[in-house]
Amino acid sequence: MNLPDYNFLSAPLPLITLLHIFTFSLHLIAMNFMLGGVIIVLWGGFNNRWEDLTVQKFVKLFPTAMAATISLGIPPFLFLQLVYSKQVYAAAIMSGWFWLMIIPVLVVTYYCFYSVSFSQKTNKQYRRLLLWVVLLGLLYVSFIYSSIFSMAERPAFMKSLYTLHQSGVMLNTNFGDYLFRWGHMVFGAITIGGFFIGLVGRDNAQAFSVGKTFFLGGMIVTALLGTLYLFTLNEYWAVLMRRGTLYFLSLGIILSFSSLHFFFRKKFMISGTMVFASLITMVTTRHSLRLVRLAEDFDPSLIKIDPQWSIVFFFLFFFVLAIALIGYMLRLYFND
């Protein structure tokens, strides 16, 4: 009996990698809008917070932003699974109960977003309570993802940990692998959230001031946490330098801080383009680190390629169409 062979890639590895990096960057933009927006709505220095027009717009956009975050998160996850299926599957099994809890947590979070969106502006405490539930849910999901995906890069560690017990409630205990990176992601979300607060409230002096504060402050803290994370990677510096990864990362840092100049002058298109480009450099750097960490155990370039171009073109057509429609809707909304 000849069993079907699933150990192949249905498209060239460079194309899969490119699509993974680009779609994951789009996912992060939507996710950062949502997570950073919640944090800023809760802690931003708004007078009459729930009466503020910028806050009202964000509250109305939260359910849509979560739908976009989930939809844009599926393609990069599938591209990751396509190449690193065994590693991700093993890590998810080891943290199985935490992984399964993501679904009910997201359901509750989604409900709370809709409840906040449709609740009365005068019901302040109720809105605040729901957004706190949302924030805790989003932080849980992001932390579990960071733990699982970082553990997937440690096959030997997973094997040793699995021999201890198979309870399905194991987290990555090598916290140095991901705690700073997780903090970098959270404050990166605050940075992007500040950008969008400034964009949406560009004609409101107070809202723009709040956006500037969180955009600048979030970027500084993100840079500090990113630097601390780099120090935990000292054993990989030589390899990353040879791959040109650290130079690419430096370009991203320059783009990030340069975007502040254009943001303060309300040139949002230039600033936003620079922020998105810097985000792509961060995602690319993260991908390079994954390759370096797995180098001794797994080389994706050795996987057999068996192209299935009809599926690839089908995905690309509808993906480009969806991005065009989303861009058109965002343009209509932000120009309103």
XYZ file of C-alpha atoms in Angstrom:
336
model
C 0.000 0.000 0.000
C 1.466 3.340 -1.052
C 0.636 6.032 1.494
C 0.445 9.636 0.247
C 3.602 11.666 0.703
C 3.049 14.908 2.593
C 6.703 15.815 3.082
C 6.877 18.367 0.284
C 6.242 22.042 -0.349
C 3.561 23.044 -2.825
C 5.489 26.187 -3.831
C 9.154 27.253 -3.860
C 10.494 27.976 -0.374
C 11.474 31.625 -1.147
C 7.894 32.351 -2.273
C 6.438 30.742 0.858
C 8.866 32.707 3.029
C 8.042 35.974 1.265
C 4.297 35.398 1.656
C 4.742 34.430 5.304
C 6.704 37.596 6.117
C 4.322 39.900 4.250
C 1.072 38.390 5.561
C 2.428 38.213 9.110
C 3.381 41.901 8.909
C -0.185 42.739 7.864
C -1.500 40.626 10.744
C 0.715 42.549 13.176
C -0.592 45.905 11.934
C -4.195 44.857 12.620
C -3.258 43.235 15.935
C -1.254 46.272 17.064
C -4.132 48.594 16.192
C -6.383 46.458 18.378
C -4.100 45.753 21.367
C -2.408 49.154 21.365
C -5.760 50.862 20.872
C -7.287 49.128 23.903
C -4.338 50.113 26.102
C -4.431 53.745 24.967
C -8.216 54.021 25.318
C -7.847 52.771 28.894
C -4.823 54.875 29.891
C -4.679 57.754 27.411
C -5.008 61.257 28.852
C -8.396 62.033 27.318
C -10.763 64.539 28.929
C -14.275 63.083 29.006
C -12.816 59.835 27.691
C -16.026 58.188 26.492
C -17.288 61.414 24.930
C -14.110 61.953 22.922
C -14.751 61.462 19.187
C -11.445 59.652 18.626
C -12.166 57.199 21.446
C -15.659 56.631 20.045
C -14.213 55.847 16.598
C -11.742 53.374 18.075
C -14.419 51.664 20.150
C -16.576 51.256 17.040
C -13.607 49.894 15.065
C -12.473 47.317 17.637
C -14.763 44.434 16.478
C -13.717 45.009 12.858
C -10.059 45.193 13.875
C -10.330 41.858 15.676
C -11.967 40.242 12.644
C -9.133 41.621 10.477
C -6.527 40.400 12.964
C -7.866 36.842 12.903
C -8.385 36.783 9.124
C -4.920 38.169 8.406
C -3.397 35.818 10.975
C -4.536 32.630 9.244
C -2.318 32.851 6.097
C 1.020 33.375 7.927
C 0.161 30.610 10.383
C -0.580 28.213 7.522
C 2.656 29.183 5.735
C 4.526 28.544 8.989
C 2.793 25.190 9.405
C 3.607 24.284 5.821
C 7.355 24.490 6.473
C 7.727 23.932 10.232
C 4.776 21.619 10.827
C 6.551 19.092 13.060
C 8.161 21.691 15.301
C 5.017 23.793 15.776
C 2.799 20.736 16.231
C 5.076 19.288 18.923
C 5.231 22.585 20.821
C 1.450 23.059 20.588
C 0.851 19.529 21.925
C 3.131 20.156 24.894
C 1.159 23.306 25.733
C -2.073 21.702 24.568
C -4.462 22.985 27.220
C -3.111 26.532 26.997
C -3.368 26.284 23.202
C -6.965 25.052 23.287
C -7.925 27.813 25.710
C -7.083 30.396 23.043
C -10.389 29.730 21.237
C -12.758 30.379 24.198
C -10.611 33.348 25.257
C -10.974 34.865 21.778
C -14.721 34.207 21.761
C -15.147 36.037 25.076
C -12.858 38.831 23.879
C -14.814 39.227 20.647
C -18.102 39.376 22.582
C -16.697 42.038 24.908
C -15.569 44.131 21.941
C -19.065 44.063 20.460
C -20.627 44.767 23.841
C -18.394 47.824 24.328
C -19.090 48.980 20.777
C -22.864 48.888 21.230
C -23.018 50.026 24.865
C -24.111 53.510 25.884
C -21.407 56.158 26.264
C -22.732 56.984 29.721
C -22.086 53.436 30.965
C -18.437 54.221 31.730
C -17.615 51.601 34.355
C -19.172 48.842 32.273
C -17.088 49.838 29.240
C -13.917 50.027 31.296
C -14.529 46.606 32.829
C -15.134 45.008 29.437
C -11.990 46.545 27.965
C -9.985 45.202 30.904
C -11.336 41.725 30.146
C -10.382 42.264 26.491
C -6.872 43.384 27.444
C -6.282 40.357 29.673
C -7.543 38.061 26.913
C -5.285 39.606 24.265
C -2.256 39.481 26.566
C -2.974 35.812 27.296
C -3.156 34.879 23.620
C 0.000 36.818 22.739
C 1.939 35.296 25.653
C 0.930 31.723 24.796
C 1.853 32.256 21.144
C 5.254 33.620 22.168
C 5.854 30.666 24.482
C 4.825 28.000 21.962
C 6.541 29.407 18.882
C 9.792 30.035 20.761
C 9.675 26.507 22.208
C 9.214 25.123 18.682
C 12.745 26.362 17.932
C 14.221 24.147 20.671
C 13.703 20.502 19.600
C 16.195 19.126 22.136
C 14.616 21.135 24.945
C 11.138 19.934 23.964
C 12.322 16.330 24.051
C 13.827 16.695 27.528
C 10.771 18.532 28.820
C 8.384 15.960 27.381
C 10.198 13.117 29.139
C 9.342 14.726 32.490
C 5.579 14.658 31.997
C 2.980 14.731 29.231
C 0.301 16.815 30.940
C -0.234 19.299 28.125
C 0.168 22.216 30.552
C 3.834 22.946 29.907
C 5.076 26.404 28.975
C 8.487 27.280 27.645
C 10.534 27.593 30.835
C 13.427 29.187 28.918
C 11.882 32.580 29.605
C 14.922 34.370 28.239
C 13.932 33.057 24.811
C 10.775 35.115 24.639
C 9.929 37.366 27.607
C 11.789 40.392 26.252
C 10.470 39.642 22.779
C 6.919 39.416 24.130
C 7.372 42.743 25.920
C 8.820 44.167 22.706
C 5.672 43.038 20.894
C 3.306 44.540 23.501
C 5.016 47.933 23.527
C 5.311 47.753 19.752
C 1.515 47.448 19.739
C 1.305 50.558 21.939
C 3.552 52.354 19.432
C 1.352 51.434 16.464
C -1.739 52.215 18.523
C -0.341 55.682 19.198
C 0.224 56.160 15.473
C -3.404 55.321 14.692
C -4.722 57.463 17.552
C -2.808 60.366 16.045
C -4.068 59.537 12.558
C -7.725 59.198 13.537
C -7.560 62.234 15.846
C -5.351 64.363 13.582
C -7.819 67.281 13.738
C -8.255 66.971 17.500
C -5.370 68.629 19.383
C -5.812 66.522 22.511
C -6.126 63.208 20.647
C -3.097 63.997 18.488
C -1.108 64.868 21.621
C -2.080 61.529 23.193
C -1.095 59.753 19.980
C 2.304 61.503 19.938
C 2.964 60.568 23.557
C 2.253 56.878 23.052
C 3.918 56.721 19.636
C 7.162 58.213 20.952
C 7.070 56.586 24.404
C 6.114 53.196 23.036
C 8.905 53.338 20.466
C 11.533 54.171 23.094
C 10.460 51.319 25.418
C 10.199 48.950 22.433
C 13.759 49.831 21.410
C 15.025 49.239 24.962
C 13.311 45.840 25.217
C 14.554 44.921 21.749
C 18.111 45.767 22.824
C 17.775 43.608 25.929
C 16.449 40.784 23.769
C 19.462 41.133 21.462
C 21.778 40.707 24.455
C 20.146 37.333 25.151
C 21.104 36.273 21.605
C 24.847 36.884 21.956
C 25.618 33.282 20.982
C 24.010 33.893 17.578
C 25.477 37.315 16.817
C 28.306 36.029 14.610
C 25.947 33.946 12.481
C 23.372 36.728 12.226
C 26.124 39.160 11.189
C 27.285 36.811 8.435
C 23.704 36.525 7.187
C 23.383 40.318 7.142
C 20.445 40.105 9.535
C 21.724 42.647 12.056
C 22.386 45.188 9.310
C 18.843 44.689 8.067
C 17.585 45.129 11.629
C 19.578 48.363 11.940
C 17.798 49.670 8.846
C 14.457 48.915 10.511
C 15.454 50.827 13.649
C 16.503 53.841 11.583
C 13.204 53.762 9.694
C 11.229 53.539 12.949
C 12.799 56.579 14.575
C 12.826 58.528 11.301
C 9.063 58.041 11.044
C 8.633 60.200 14.157
C 9.708 63.304 12.233
C 7.004 62.839 9.613
C 4.398 61.821 12.179
C 4.911 65.020 14.189
C 4.476 66.989 10.945
C 1.268 65.000 10.250
C 2.665 63.421 7.092
C 0.999 60.136 7.941
C 1.450 58.410 4.585
C 5.244 58.750 4.696
C 5.422 57.945 8.412
C 3.099 54.939 8.081
C 5.066 53.555 5.129
C 8.299 53.805 7.123
C 6.703 52.117 10.135
C 5.378 49.268 7.985
C 8.774 48.859 6.290
C 10.471 48.716 9.704
C 7.940 46.120 10.825
C 8.847 43.968 7.823
C 12.527 44.170 8.811
C 11.629 43.011 12.337
C 9.617 40.059 11.022
C 12.430 39.149 8.612
C 14.941 39.294 11.458
C 12.720 37.016 13.530
C 12.546 34.565 10.625
C 16.341 34.564 10.283
C 16.714 33.847 13.994
C 14.355 30.877 13.637
C 16.529 29.448 10.856
C 19.692 29.919 12.908
C 18.239 28.275 16.010
C 16.978 25.272 14.043
C 20.091 24.953 11.874
C 21.449 21.891 13.702
C 18.138 20.009 13.594
C 16.234 21.180 10.544
C 16.976 22.763 7.170
C 13.808 23.763 5.265
C 15.778 24.155 2.023
C 16.116 20.345 1.911
C 12.359 19.776 1.719
C 11.220 18.450 -1.652
C 9.402 20.954 -3.870
C 6.315 19.713 -5.719
C 4.638 22.890 -7.050
C 0.856 23.106 -7.194
C 0.599 26.372 -9.086
C -3.173 26.399 -9.503
C -3.608 26.638 -5.712
C -0.860 29.247 -5.436
C -2.390 31.483 -8.128
C -5.851 30.999 -6.631
C -4.609 32.216 -3.253
C -2.631 35.122 -4.730
C -5.591 36.354 -6.790
C -8.018 36.504 -3.878
C -5.331 37.751 -1.482
C -4.506 40.729 -3.710
C -8.226 41.373 -4.223
C -8.860 41.307 -0.470
C -5.948 43.676 0.240
C -7.214 46.083 -2.433
C -10.720 46.083 -0.938
C -9.412 46.549 2.607
C -7.204 49.407 1.421
C -10.148 51.032 -0.341
C -12.368 50.753 2.747
C -9.625 52.138 5.013
C -9.080 55.036 2.635
C -12.786 55.862 2.710
C -12.871 55.633 6.502
C -9.772 57.708 7.277
C -10.653 60.351 4.680
C -14.119 60.741 6.179
